[in-house]
mmCIF file with all atom_site columns, C-alpha atoms in Angstrom:
data_model
loop_
_atom_site.group_PDB
_atom_site.id
_atom_site.type_symbol
_atom_site.label_atom_id
_atom_site.label_alt_id
_atom_site.label_comp_id
_atom_site.label_asym_id
_atom_site.label_entity_id
_atom_site.label_seq_id
_atom_site.pdbx_PDB_ins_code
_atom_site.Cartn_x
_atom_site.Cartn_y
_atom_site.Cartn_z
_atom_site.occupancy
_atom_site.B_iso_or_equiv
_atom_site.pdbx_formal_charge
_atom_site.auth_seq_id
_atom_site.auth_comp_id
_atom_site.auth_asym_id
_atom_site.auth_atom_id
_atom_site.pdbx_PDB_model_num
ATOM 1   C CA . UNK A 1 1   ? -0.120  -0.163 0.169   1.00 62.00 ? 9   UNK A CA 1
ATOM 2   C CA . UNK A 1 2   ? 2.411   2.217  0.575   1.00 74.00 ? 10  UNK A CA 1
ATOM 3   C CA . UNK A 1 3   ? 4.656   1.489  -2.433  1.00 90.00 ? 11  UNK A CA 1
ATOM 4   C CA . UNK A 1 4   ? 1.637   2.357  -4.620  1.00 92.00 ? 12  UNK A CA 1
ATOM 5   C CA . UNK A 1 5   ? 1.005   5.535  -2.305  1.00 92.00 ? 13  UNK A CA 1
ATOM 6   C CA . UNK A 1 6   ? 4.629   6.517  -3.037  1.00 95.00 ? 14  UNK A CA 1
ATOM 7   C CA . UNK A 1 7   ? 4.235   5.741  -6.992  1.00 96.00 ? 15  UNK A CA 1
ATOM 8   C CA . UNK A 1 8   ? 1.518   8.099  -7.108  1.00 96.00 ? 16  UNK A CA 1
ATOM 9   C CA . UNK A 1 9   ? 3.039   10.670 -5.096  1.00 96.00 ? 17  UNK A CA 1
ATOM 10  C CA . UNK A 1 10  ? 5.685   10.939 -7.388  1.00 97.00 ? 18  UNK A CA 1
ATOM 11  C CA . UNK A 1 11  ? 3.950   10.316 -10.405 1.00 97.00 ? 19  UNK A CA 1
ATOM 12  C CA . UNK A 1 12  ? 1.562   13.681 -9.836  1.00 97.00 ? 20  UNK A CA 1
ATOM 13  C CA . UNK A 1 13  ? 4.425   15.620 -8.551  1.00 97.00 ? 21  UNK A CA 1
ATOM 14  C CA . UNK A 1 14  ? 6.523   15.113 -11.834 1.00 97.00 ? 22  UNK A CA 1
ATOM 15  C CA . UNK A 1 15  ? 3.926   15.643 -14.050 1.00 98.00 ? 23  UNK A CA 1
ATOM 16  C CA . UNK A 1 16  ? 2.410   18.701 -12.127 1.00 97.00 ? 24  UNK A CA 1
ATOM 17  C CA . UNK A 1 17  ? 6.141   20.213 -12.383 1.00 96.00 ? 25  UNK A CA 1
ATOM 18  C CA . UNK A 1 18  ? 6.251   19.269 -15.893 1.00 96.00 ? 26  UNK A CA 1
ATOM 19  C CA . UNK A 1 19  ? 2.813   19.972 -17.641 1.00 96.00 ? 27  UNK A CA 1
ATOM 20  C CA . UNK A 1 20  ? 1.065   22.268 -15.160 1.00 96.00 ? 28  UNK A CA 1
ATOM 21  C CA . UNK A 1 21  ? -2.272  21.586 -12.766 1.00 96.00 ? 29  UNK A CA 1
ATOM 22  C CA . UNK A 1 22  ? -4.577  22.823 -15.833 1.00 96.00 ? 30  UNK A CA 1
ATOM 23  C CA . UNK A 1 23  ? -2.577  20.291 -18.470 1.00 97.00 ? 31  UNK A CA 1
ATOM 24  C CA . UNK A 1 24  ? -2.703  17.014 -16.372 1.00 97.00 ? 32  UNK A CA 1
ATOM 25  C CA . UNK A 1 25  ? -5.112  14.163 -15.916 1.00 97.00 ? 33  UNK A CA 1
ATOM 26  C CA . UNK A 1 26  ? -5.599  11.569 -13.309 1.00 96.00 ? 34  UNK A CA 1
ATOM 27  C CA . UNK A 1 27  ? -5.648  9.064  -16.325 1.00 96.00 ? 35  UNK A CA 1
ATOM 28  C CA . UNK A 1 28  ? -1.766  10.285 -17.088 1.00 97.00 ? 36  UNK A CA 1
ATOM 29  C CA . UNK A 1 29  ? -1.121  10.423 -13.160 1.00 97.00 ? 37  UNK A CA 1
ATOM 30  C CA . UNK A 1 30  ? -2.447  6.804  -12.747 1.00 96.00 ? 38  UNK A CA 1
ATOM 31  C CA . UNK A 1 31  ? -0.625  5.300  -15.808 1.00 96.00 ? 39  UNK A CA 1
ATOM 32  C CA . UNK A 1 32  ? 2.607   7.215  -14.844 1.00 97.00 ? 40  UNK A CA 1
ATOM 33  C CA . UNK A 1 33  ? 2.026   5.481  -11.316 1.00 96.00 ? 41  UNK A CA 1
ATOM 34  C CA . UNK A 1 34  ? 1.361   1.963  -12.597 1.00 95.00 ? 42  UNK A CA 1
ATOM 35  C CA . UNK A 1 35  ? -1.939  2.025  -10.751 1.00 95.00 ? 43  UNK A CA 1
ATOM 36  C CA . UNK A 1 36  ? -5.547  1.471  -11.864 1.00 95.00 ? 44  UNK A CA 1
ATOM 37  C CA . UNK A 1 37  ? -7.889  4.625  -11.869 1.00 91.00 ? 45  UNK A CA 1
ATOM 38  C CA . UNK A 1 38  ? -9.682  3.086  -9.127  1.00 92.00 ? 46  UNK A CA 1
ATOM 39  C CA . UNK A 1 39  ? -6.622  2.501  -6.997  1.00 93.00 ? 47  UNK A CA 1
ATOM 40  C CA . UNK A 1 40  ? -5.896  6.294  -7.468  1.00 94.00 ? 48  UNK A CA 1
ATOM 41  C CA . UNK A 1 41  ? -9.015  7.644  -6.113  1.00 92.00 ? 49  UNK A CA 1
ATOM 42  C CA . UNK A 1 42  ? -8.486  5.438  -3.347  1.00 92.00 ? 50  UNK A CA 1
ATOM 43  C CA . UNK A 1 43  ? -5.202  7.772  -2.442  1.00 92.00 ? 51  UNK A CA 1
ATOM 44  C CA . UNK A 1 44  ? -7.082  11.047 -3.671  1.00 92.00 ? 52  UNK A CA 1
ATOM 45  C CA . UNK A 1 45  ? -10.526 11.709 -4.438  1.00 90.00 ? 53  UNK A CA 1
ATOM 46  C CA . UNK A 1 46  ? -9.700  14.619 -7.096  1.00 93.00 ? 54  UNK A CA 1
ATOM 47  C CA . UNK A 1 47  ? -6.935  16.184 -9.171  1.00 95.00 ? 55  UNK A CA 1
ATOM 48  C CA . UNK A 1 48  ? -7.231  19.482 -6.426  1.00 95.00 ? 56  UNK A CA 1
ATOM 49  C CA . UNK A 1 49  ? -6.402  16.545 -3.817  1.00 95.00 ? 57  UNK A CA 1
ATOM 50  C CA . UNK A 1 50  ? -3.483  15.219 -5.598  1.00 97.00 ? 58  UNK A CA 1
ATOM 51  C CA . UNK A 1 51  ? -2.180  18.170 -5.845  1.00 97.00 ? 59  UNK A CA 1
ATOM 52  C CA . UNK A 1 52  ? -2.639  19.362 -2.476  1.00 97.00 ? 60  UNK A CA 1
ATOM 53  C CA . UNK A 1 53  ? -0.851  16.298 -1.705  1.00 96.00 ? 61  UNK A CA 1
ATOM 54  C CA . UNK A 1 54  ? 1.941   16.828 -3.229  1.00 97.00 ? 62  UNK A CA 1
ATOM 55  C CA . UNK A 1 55  ? 2.173   20.601 -2.543  1.00 97.00 ? 63  UNK A CA 1
ATOM 56  C CA . UNK A 1 56  ? 1.271   19.649 1.049   1.00 97.00 ? 64  UNK A CA 1
ATOM 57  C CA . UNK A 1 57  ? 5.175   18.129 1.482   1.00 96.00 ? 65  UNK A CA 1
ATOM 58  C CA . UNK A 1 58  ? 6.401   21.500 -0.115  1.00 96.00 ? 66  UNK A CA 1
ATOM 59  C CA . UNK A 1 59  ? 4.624   23.670 2.114   1.00 97.00 ? 67  UNK A CA 1
ATOM 60  C CA . UNK A 1 60  ? 6.011   21.393 5.026   1.00 97.00 ? 68  UNK A CA 1
ATOM 61  C CA . UNK A 1 61  ? 8.997   21.511 4.032   1.00 97.00 ? 69  UNK A CA 1
ATOM 62  C CA . UNK A 1 62  ? 9.513   25.431 3.079   1.00 97.00 ? 70  UNK A CA 1
ATOM 63  C CA . UNK A 1 63  ? 7.796   25.973 6.518   1.00 97.00 ? 71  UNK A CA 1
ATOM 64  C CA . UNK A 1 64  ? 10.537  23.648 8.611   1.00 98.00 ? 72  UNK A CA 1
ATOM 65  C CA . UNK A 1 65  ? 13.418  25.782 6.559   1.00 98.00 ? 73  UNK A CA 1
ATOM 66  C CA . UNK A 1 66  ? 11.811  28.931 7.794   1.00 97.00 ? 74  UNK A CA 1
ATOM 67  C CA . UNK A 1 67  ? 11.182  28.329 11.343  1.00 97.00 ? 75  UNK A CA 1
ATOM 68  C CA . UNK A 1 68  ? 14.812  27.021 11.502  1.00 97.00 ? 76  UNK A CA 1
ATOM 69  C CA . UNK A 1 69  ? 16.122  30.025 9.997   1.00 96.00 ? 77  UNK A CA 1
ATOM 70  C CA . UNK A 1 70  ? 13.828  32.560 12.097  1.00 97.00 ? 78  UNK A CA 1
ATOM 71  C CA . UNK A 1 71  ? 15.736  31.338 15.146  1.00 95.00 ? 79  UNK A CA 1
ATOM 72  C CA . UNK A 1 72  ? 18.628  33.083 14.920  1.00 94.00 ? 80  UNK A CA 1
ATOM 73  C CA . UNK A 1 73  ? 17.560  36.594 14.038  1.00 95.00 ? 81  UNK A CA 1
ATOM 74  C CA . UNK A 1 74  ? 17.299  39.045 16.607  1.00 93.00 ? 82  UNK A CA 1
ATOM 75  C CA . UNK A 1 75  ? 15.184  41.575 14.906  1.00 96.00 ? 83  UNK A CA 1
ATOM 76  C CA . UNK A 1 76  ? 11.781  40.701 14.924  1.00 97.00 ? 84  UNK A CA 1
ATOM 77  C CA . UNK A 1 77  ? 10.863  42.045 11.245  1.00 97.00 ? 85  UNK A CA 1
ATOM 78  C CA . UNK A 1 78  ? 13.582  39.952 10.048  1.00 96.00 ? 86  UNK A CA 1
ATOM 79  C CA . UNK A 1 79  ? 12.408  36.862 12.030  1.00 97.00 ? 87  UNK A CA 1
ATOM 80  C CA . UNK A 1 80  ? 9.253   36.546 10.496  1.00 97.00 ? 88  UNK A CA 1
ATOM 81  C CA . UNK A 1 81  ? 10.658  37.401 7.007   1.00 96.00 ? 89  UNK A CA 1
ATOM 82  C CA . UNK A 1 82  ? 12.735  34.356 7.566   1.00 96.00 ? 90  UNK A CA 1
ATOM 83  C CA . UNK A 1 83  ? 9.688   32.266 8.284   1.00 97.00 ? 91  UNK A CA 1
ATOM 84  C CA . UNK A 1 84  ? 7.984   33.680 5.034   1.00 96.00 ? 92  UNK A CA 1
ATOM 85  C CA . UNK A 1 85  ? 10.845  33.398 2.239   1.00 94.00 ? 93  UNK A CA 1
ATOM 86  C CA . UNK A 1 86  ? 11.077  29.779 1.733   1.00 95.00 ? 94  UNK A CA 1
ATOM 87  C CA . UNK A 1 87  ? 7.324   29.675 1.376   1.00 94.00 ? 95  UNK A CA 1
ATOM 88  C CA . UNK A 1 88  ? 7.565   32.430 -1.418  1.00 92.00 ? 96  UNK A CA 1
ATOM 89  C CA . UNK A 1 89  ? 10.740  30.631 -2.915  1.00 91.00 ? 97  UNK A CA 1
ATOM 90  C CA . UNK A 1 90  ? 9.092   27.721 -3.526  1.00 92.00 ? 98  UNK A CA 1
ATOM 91  C CA . UNK A 1 91  ? 5.703   29.672 -5.110  1.00 90.00 ? 99  UNK A CA 1
ATOM 92  C CA . UNK A 1 92  ? 7.630   31.263 -7.240  1.00 87.00 ? 100 UNK A CA 1
ATOM 93  C CA . UNK A 1 93  ? 8.587   27.624 -9.023  1.00 88.00 ? 101 UNK A CA 1
ATOM 94  C CA . UNK A 1 94  ? 5.540   26.959 -10.471 1.00 91.00 ? 102 UNK A CA 1
ATOM 95  C CA . UNK A 1 95  ? 2.725   30.102 -10.081 1.00 89.00 ? 103 UNK A CA 1
ATOM 96  C CA . UNK A 1 96  ? 0.313   28.118 -11.540 1.00 91.00 ? 104 UNK A CA 1
ATOM 97  C CA . UNK A 1 97  ? 0.173   25.526 -8.895  1.00 95.00 ? 105 UNK A CA 1
ATOM 98  C CA . UNK A 1 98  ? 0.555   27.277 -6.383  1.00 94.00 ? 106 UNK A CA 1
ATOM 99  C CA . UNK A 1 99  ? -2.545  29.708 -7.382  1.00 92.00 ? 107 UNK A CA 1
ATOM 100 C CA . UNK A 1 100 ? -4.888  26.329 -7.540  1.00 94.00 ? 108 UNK A CA 1
ATOM 101 C CA . UNK A 1 101 ? -3.011  24.697 -4.482  1.00 96.00 ? 109 UNK A CA 1
ATOM 102 C CA . UNK A 1 102 ? -4.540  28.368 -2.572  1.00 93.00 ? 110 UNK A CA 1
ATOM 103 C CA . UNK A 1 103 ? -7.936  27.488 -4.069  1.00 92.00 ? 111 UNK A CA 1
ATOM 104 C CA . UNK A 1 104 ? -7.774  23.765 -2.839  1.00 93.00 ? 112 UNK A CA 1
ATOM 105 C CA . UNK A 1 105 ? -7.024  25.430 0.491   1.00 92.00 ? 113 UNK A CA 1
ATOM 106 C CA . UNK A 1 106 ? -10.014 27.694 0.567   1.00 90.00 ? 114 UNK A CA 1
ATOM 107 C CA . UNK A 1 107 ? -12.800 26.425 -1.529  1.00 90.00 ? 115 UNK A CA 1
ATOM 108 C CA . UNK A 1 108 ? -12.246 22.737 -0.931  1.00 87.00 ? 116 UNK A CA 1
ATOM 109 C CA . UNK A 1 109 ? -14.329 19.763 0.674   1.00 85.00 ? 117 UNK A CA 1
ATOM 110 C CA . UNK A 1 110 ? -14.437 20.216 4.241   1.00 83.00 ? 118 UNK A CA 1
ATOM 111 C CA . UNK A 1 111 ? -14.066 16.381 3.927   1.00 86.00 ? 119 UNK A CA 1
ATOM 112 C CA . UNK A 1 112 ? -10.702 15.785 2.036   1.00 90.00 ? 120 UNK A CA 1
ATOM 113 C CA . UNK A 1 113 ? -7.677  14.590 4.117   1.00 92.00 ? 121 UNK A CA 1
ATOM 114 C CA . UNK A 1 114 ? -5.226  16.633 2.195   1.00 95.00 ? 122 UNK A CA 1
ATOM 115 C CA . UNK A 1 115 ? -6.885  19.867 2.793   1.00 95.00 ? 123 UNK A CA 1
ATOM 116 C CA . UNK A 1 116 ? -7.449  19.295 6.442   1.00 95.00 ? 124 UNK A CA 1
ATOM 117 C CA . UNK A 1 117 ? -3.928  18.768 6.531   1.00 96.00 ? 125 UNK A CA 1
ATOM 118 C CA . UNK A 1 118 ? -2.953  21.812 4.659   1.00 96.00 ? 126 UNK A CA 1
ATOM 119 C CA . UNK A 1 119 ? -5.183  23.640 6.979   1.00 96.00 ? 127 UNK A CA 1
ATOM 120 C CA . UNK A 1 120 ? -2.866  22.110 9.694   1.00 97.00 ? 128 UNK A CA 1
ATOM 121 C CA . UNK A 1 121 ? 0.064   23.772 7.752   1.00 97.00 ? 129 UNK A CA 1
ATOM 122 C CA . UNK A 1 122 ? -1.470  27.116 7.560   1.00 97.00 ? 130 UNK A CA 1
ATOM 123 C CA . UNK A 1 123 ? -1.993  27.350 11.584  1.00 97.00 ? 131 UNK A CA 1
ATOM 124 C CA . UNK A 1 124 ? 1.652   26.139 12.038  1.00 98.00 ? 132 UNK A CA 1
ATOM 125 C CA . UNK A 1 125 ? 2.663   28.759 9.938   1.00 98.00 ? 133 UNK A CA 1
ATOM 126 C CA . UNK A 1 126 ? 0.400   31.218 11.936  1.00 98.00 ? 134 UNK A CA 1
ATOM 127 C CA . UNK A 1 127 ? 1.538   29.859 14.786  1.00 98.00 ? 135 UNK A CA 1
ATOM 128 C CA . UNK A 1 128 ? 5.326   29.851 14.364  1.00 98.00 ? 136 UNK A CA 1
ATOM 129 C CA . UNK A 1 129 ? 5.118   33.936 13.580  1.00 98.00 ? 137 UNK A CA 1
ATOM 130 C CA . UNK A 1 130 ? 3.189   34.332 16.366  1.00 98.00 ? 138 UNK A CA 1
ATOM 131 C CA . UNK A 1 131 ? 5.750   32.231 18.063  1.00 97.00 ? 139 UNK A CA 1
ATOM 132 C CA . UNK A 1 132 ? 8.834   34.649 16.925  1.00 98.00 ? 140 UNK A CA 1
ATOM 133 C CA . UNK A 1 133 ? 6.583   37.889 17.810  1.00 98.00 ? 141 UNK A CA 1
ATOM 134 C CA . UNK A 1 134 ? 6.126   37.037 21.438  1.00 97.00 ? 142 UNK A CA 1
ATOM 135 C CA . UNK A 1 135 ? 9.139   36.229 22.187  1.00 96.00 ? 143 UNK A CA 1
ATOM 136 C CA . UNK A 1 136 ? 10.917  39.507 21.076  1.00 96.00 ? 144 UNK A CA 1
ATOM 137 C CA . UNK A 1 137 ? 7.702   41.155 23.057  1.00 97.00 ? 145 UNK A CA 1
ATOM 138 C CA . UNK A 1 138 ? 9.077   39.226 26.101  1.00 95.00 ? 146 UNK A CA 1
ATOM 139 C CA . UNK A 1 139 ? 13.214  40.013 25.273  1.00 94.00 ? 147 UNK A CA 1
ATOM 140 C CA . UNK A 1 140 ? 11.239  44.048 25.211  1.00 94.00 ? 148 UNK A CA 1
ATOM 141 C CA . UNK A 1 141 ? 10.099  42.869 29.251  1.00 94.00 ? 149 UNK A CA 1
ATOM 142 C CA . UNK A 1 142 ? 6.246   43.187 27.546  1.00 94.00 ? 150 UNK A CA 1
ATOM 143 C CA . UNK A 1 143 ? 3.248   41.408 28.681  1.00 92.00 ? 151 UNK A CA 1
ATOM 144 C CA . UNK A 1 144 ? 3.780   38.092 27.616  1.00 92.00 ? 152 UNK A CA 1
ATOM 145 C CA . UNK A 1 145 ? -0.063  37.178 27.711  1.00 92.00 ? 153 UNK A CA 1
ATOM 146 C CA . UNK A 1 146 ? -1.016  40.218 25.971  1.00 94.00 ? 154 UNK A CA 1
ATOM 147 C CA . UNK A 1 147 ? 1.589   39.605 23.470  1.00 96.00 ? 155 UNK A CA 1
ATOM 148 C CA . UNK A 1 148 ? 0.177   35.749 22.744  1.00 96.00 ? 156 UNK A CA 1
ATOM 149 C CA . UNK A 1 149 ? -3.440  37.879 21.467  1.00 95.00 ? 157 UNK A CA 1
ATOM 150 C CA . UNK A 1 150 ? -1.886  39.881 19.669  1.00 96.00 ? 158 UNK A CA 1
ATOM 151 C CA . UNK A 1 151 ? 0.723   37.832 18.179  1.00 97.00 ? 159 UNK A CA 1
ATOM 152 C CA . UNK A 1 152 ? -2.212  35.415 16.789  1.00 97.00 ? 160 UNK A CA 1
ATOM 153 C CA . UNK A 1 153 ? -3.636  38.244 15.006  1.00 97.00 ? 161 UNK A CA 1
ATOM 154 C CA . UNK A 1 154 ? -0.809  39.523 13.260  1.00 98.00 ? 162 UNK A CA 1
ATOM 155 C CA . UNK A 1 155 ? 0.144   35.345 12.615  1.00 98.00 ? 163 UNK A CA 1
ATOM 156 C CA . UNK A 1 156 ? -2.941  35.459 10.444  1.00 97.00 ? 164 UNK A CA 1
ATOM 157 C CA . UNK A 1 157 ? -3.018  38.978 9.123   1.00 97.00 ? 165 UNK A CA 1
ATOM 158 C CA . UNK A 1 158 ? 1.067   38.081 7.289   1.00 97.00 ? 166 UNK A CA 1
ATOM 159 C CA . UNK A 1 159 ? -0.753  34.927 6.278   1.00 96.00 ? 167 UNK A CA 1
ATOM 160 C CA . UNK A 1 160 ? -3.524  36.751 4.342   1.00 94.00 ? 168 UNK A CA 1
ATOM 161 C CA . UNK A 1 161 ? -0.797  39.065 2.816   1.00 93.00 ? 169 UNK A CA 1
ATOM 162 C CA . UNK A 1 162 ? 1.151   36.000 1.537   1.00 92.00 ? 170 UNK A CA 1
ATOM 163 C CA . UNK A 1 163 ? -1.563  34.892 0.292   1.00 90.00 ? 171 UNK A CA 1
ATOM 164 C CA . UNK A 1 164 ? -2.878  37.644 -1.540  1.00 88.00 ? 172 UNK A CA 1
ATOM 165 C CA . UNK A 1 165 ? 1.149   38.424 -3.144  1.00 88.00 ? 173 UNK A CA 1
ATOM 166 C CA . UNK A 1 166 ? 1.416   34.442 -4.481  1.00 85.00 ? 174 UNK A CA 1
ATOM 167 C CA . UNK A 1 167 ? -1.976  35.225 -6.210  1.00 80.00 ? 175 UNK A CA 1
ATOM 168 C CA . UNK A 1 168 ? -0.702  38.772 -7.649  1.00 77.00 ? 176 UNK A CA 1
ATOM 169 C CA . UNK A 1 169 ? 1.506   36.837 -10.179 1.00 67.00 ? 177 UNK A CA 1
ATOM 170 C CA . UNK A 1 170 ? -1.112  35.146 -11.554 1.00 66.00 ? 178 UNK A CA 1
ATOM 171 C CA . UNK A 1 171 ? -4.085  37.581 -11.828 1.00 67.00 ? 179 UNK A CA 1
ATOM 172 C CA . UNK A 1 172 ? -1.161  40.041 -12.748 1.00 64.00 ? 180 UNK A CA 1
ATOM 173 C CA . UNK A 1 173 ? -2.469  42.673 -10.204 1.00 64.00 ? 181 UNK A CA 1
ATOM 174 C CA . UNK A 1 174 ? 0.881   45.426 -9.629  1.00 66.00 ? 182 UNK A CA 1
ATOM 175 C CA . UNK A 1 175 ? 2.621   43.787 -12.209 1.00 70.00 ? 183 UNK A CA 1
ATOM 176 C CA . UNK A 1 176 ? 5.463   46.694 -11.376 1.00 72.00 ? 184 UNK A CA 1
ATOM 177 C CA . UNK A 1 177 ? 5.906   46.105 -7.951  1.00 74.00 ? 185 UNK A CA 1
ATOM 178 C CA . UNK A 1 178 ? 8.568   43.800 -6.630  1.00 82.00 ? 186 UNK A CA 1
ATOM 179 C CA . UNK A 1 179 ? 7.040   40.744 -4.291  1.00 78.00 ? 187 UNK A CA 1
ATOM 180 C CA . UNK A 1 180 ? 9.689   40.214 -1.781  1.00 83.00 ? 188 UNK A CA 1
ATOM 181 C CA . UNK A 1 181 ? 9.924   43.731 -1.293  1.00 88.00 ? 189 UNK A CA 1
ATOM 182 C CA . UNK A 1 182 ? 6.447   44.332 -0.803  1.00 90.00 ? 190 UNK A CA 1
ATOM 183 C CA . UNK A 1 183 ? 5.576   41.700 1.579   1.00 91.00 ? 191 UNK A CA 1
ATOM 184 C CA . UNK A 1 184 ? 8.271   43.150 3.583   1.00 92.00 ? 192 UNK A CA 1
ATOM 185 C CA . UNK A 1 185 ? 6.984   46.342 3.813   1.00 95.00 ? 193 UNK A CA 1
ATOM 186 C CA . UNK A 1 186 ? 3.756   44.721 4.784   1.00 95.00 ? 194 UNK A CA 1
ATOM 187 C CA . UNK A 1 187 ? 5.449   42.528 7.257   1.00 97.00 ? 195 UNK A CA 1
ATOM 188 C CA . UNK A 1 188 ? 7.205   45.585 8.870   1.00 97.00 ? 196 UNK A CA 1
ATOM 189 C CA . UNK A 1 189 ? 4.008   47.747 9.034   1.00 97.00 ? 197 UNK A CA 1
ATOM 190 C CA . UNK A 1 190 ? 2.334   44.311 11.076  1.00 98.00 ? 198 UNK A CA 1
ATOM 191 C CA . UNK A 1 191 ? 5.544   44.231 13.321  1.00 97.00 ? 199 UNK A CA 1
ATOM 192 C CA . UNK A 1 192 ? 5.090   48.205 14.311  1.00 97.00 ? 200 UNK A CA 1
ATOM 193 C CA . UNK A 1 193 ? 1.486   47.586 14.786  1.00 96.00 ? 201 UNK A CA 1
ATOM 194 C CA . UNK A 1 194 ? 2.244   44.550 16.907  1.00 97.00 ? 202 UNK A CA 1
ATOM 195 C CA . UNK A 1 195 ? 4.498   46.194 19.364  1.00 96.00 ? 203 UNK A CA 1
ATOM 196 C CA . UNK A 1 196 ? 2.492   49.466 19.285  1.00 95.00 ? 204 UNK A CA 1
ATOM 197 C CA . UNK A 1 197 ? -0.673  48.143 20.248  1.00 93.00 ? 205 UNK A CA 1
ATOM 198 C CA . UNK A 1 198 ? 1.658   46.354 23.692  1.00 93.00 ? 206 UNK A CA 1
ATOM 199 C CA . UNK A 1 199 ? 3.133   49.611 23.887  1.00 86.00 ? 207 UNK A CA 1
ATOM 200 C CA . UNK A 1 200 ? -0.475  51.228 24.343  1.00 76.00 ? 208 UNK A CA 1
ATOM 201 C CA . UNK A 1 201 ? -1.267  48.621 26.572  1.00 63.00 ? 209 UNK A CA 1
ATOM 202 C CA . UNK A 1 202 ? 1.447   49.564 29.343  1.00 62.00 ? 210 UNK A CA 1
ATOM 203 C CA . UNK A 1 203 ? 0.377   51.438 32.489  1.00 56.00 ? 211 UNK A CA 1
ATOM 204 C CA . UNK A 1 204 ? 0.261   55.126 32.148  1.00 48.00 ? 212 UNK A CA 1
ATOM 205 C CA . UNK A 1 205 ? 3.252   57.023 35.044  1.00 44.00 ? 213 UNK A CA 1
ATOM 206 C CA . UNK A 1 206 ? 0.983   57.999 37.644  1.00 43.00 ? 214 UNK A CA 1
ATOM 207 C CA . UNK A 1 207 ? 1.131   61.768 38.618  1.00 45.00 ? 215 UNK A CA 1
ATOM 208 C CA . UNK A 1 208 ? 1.408   62.754 42.230  1.00 47.00 ? 216 UNK A CA 1
ATOM 209 C CA . UNK A 1 209 ? -0.804  61.197 44.524  1.00 44.00 ? 217 UNK A CA 1
ATOM 210 C CA . UNK A 1 210 ? -3.806  62.673 45.729  1.00 44.00 ? 218 UNK A CA 1
ATOM 211 C CA . UNK A 1 211 ? -3.482  64.881 48.827  1.00 44.00 ? 219 UNK A CA 1
ATOM 212 C CA . UNK A 1 212 ? 0.579   64.914 48.281  1.00 44.00 ? 220 UNK A CA 1
ATOM 213 C CA . UNK A 1 213 ? 1.700   68.433 48.384  1.00 42.00 ? 221 UNK A CA 1
ATOM 214 C CA . UNK A 1 214 ? 3.272   69.771 45.653  1.00 43.00 ? 222 UNK A CA 1
ATOM 215 C CA . UNK A 1 215 ? 5.978   72.316 45.500  1.00 43.00 ? 223 UNK A CA 1
ATOM 216 C CA . UNK A 1 216 ? 5.074   75.699 46.411  1.00 46.00 ? 224 UNK A CA 1
ATOM 217 C CA . UNK A 1 217 ? 6.320   78.349 44.177  1.00 43.00 ? 225 UNK A CA 1
ATOM 218 C CA . UNK A 1 218 ? 8.744   80.910 45.497  1.00 43.00 ? 226 UNK A CA 1
ATOM 219 C CA . UNK A 1 219 ? 6.975   84.387 46.970  1.00 45.00 ? 227 UNK A CA 1
ATOM 220 C CA . UNK A 1 220 ? 8.102   87.238 45.717  1.00 45.00 ? 228 UNK A CA 1
ATOM 221 C CA . UNK A 1 221 ? 10.305  89.706 47.919  1.00 40.00 ? 229 UNK A CA 1
#
């Protein structure tokens, strides 16, 4: 069983890389994997799910690489950028497949195994971003509990930005913009807002307590 699954994965990965999502059929995948069509659909119920199977592995590898790289970065913007960069680079290798993968993530069937795995990877991406931000907040002596709440929101926002930038190459929107530079600028904006929100939550310095005497102005002679 594992051998058949490995052959299906290898066949799907090679065909999607060669022809792109639109140019591949499930029949071609089953023929290259040397399995019957019925056998193929026991492992993945659609071409979209086969793409999810392949690209989940790519997403997982890129996320692991980004997580490792980000741990050595002191600056929080650099740390977040380190998480994101391998995913952006992997996506650039085949824009058509990346956009179709994103579509399956967003709109695929809730019952599909590989979509569930993909959404788990999205959650892991957001958690990795949040963890780097909480660590940076802790190093600055900021409220860690409040930082955890804000970091979750920041992680989701950064995934949303990444999603739109990856789709941009296929849609043709903002063709003159450099995607990586644009992403860096938006990450910088979100991280700046994250720390600003935490700074705003710090207790304000209190003035003289009620009833305390204040310095008297020296009487004029």
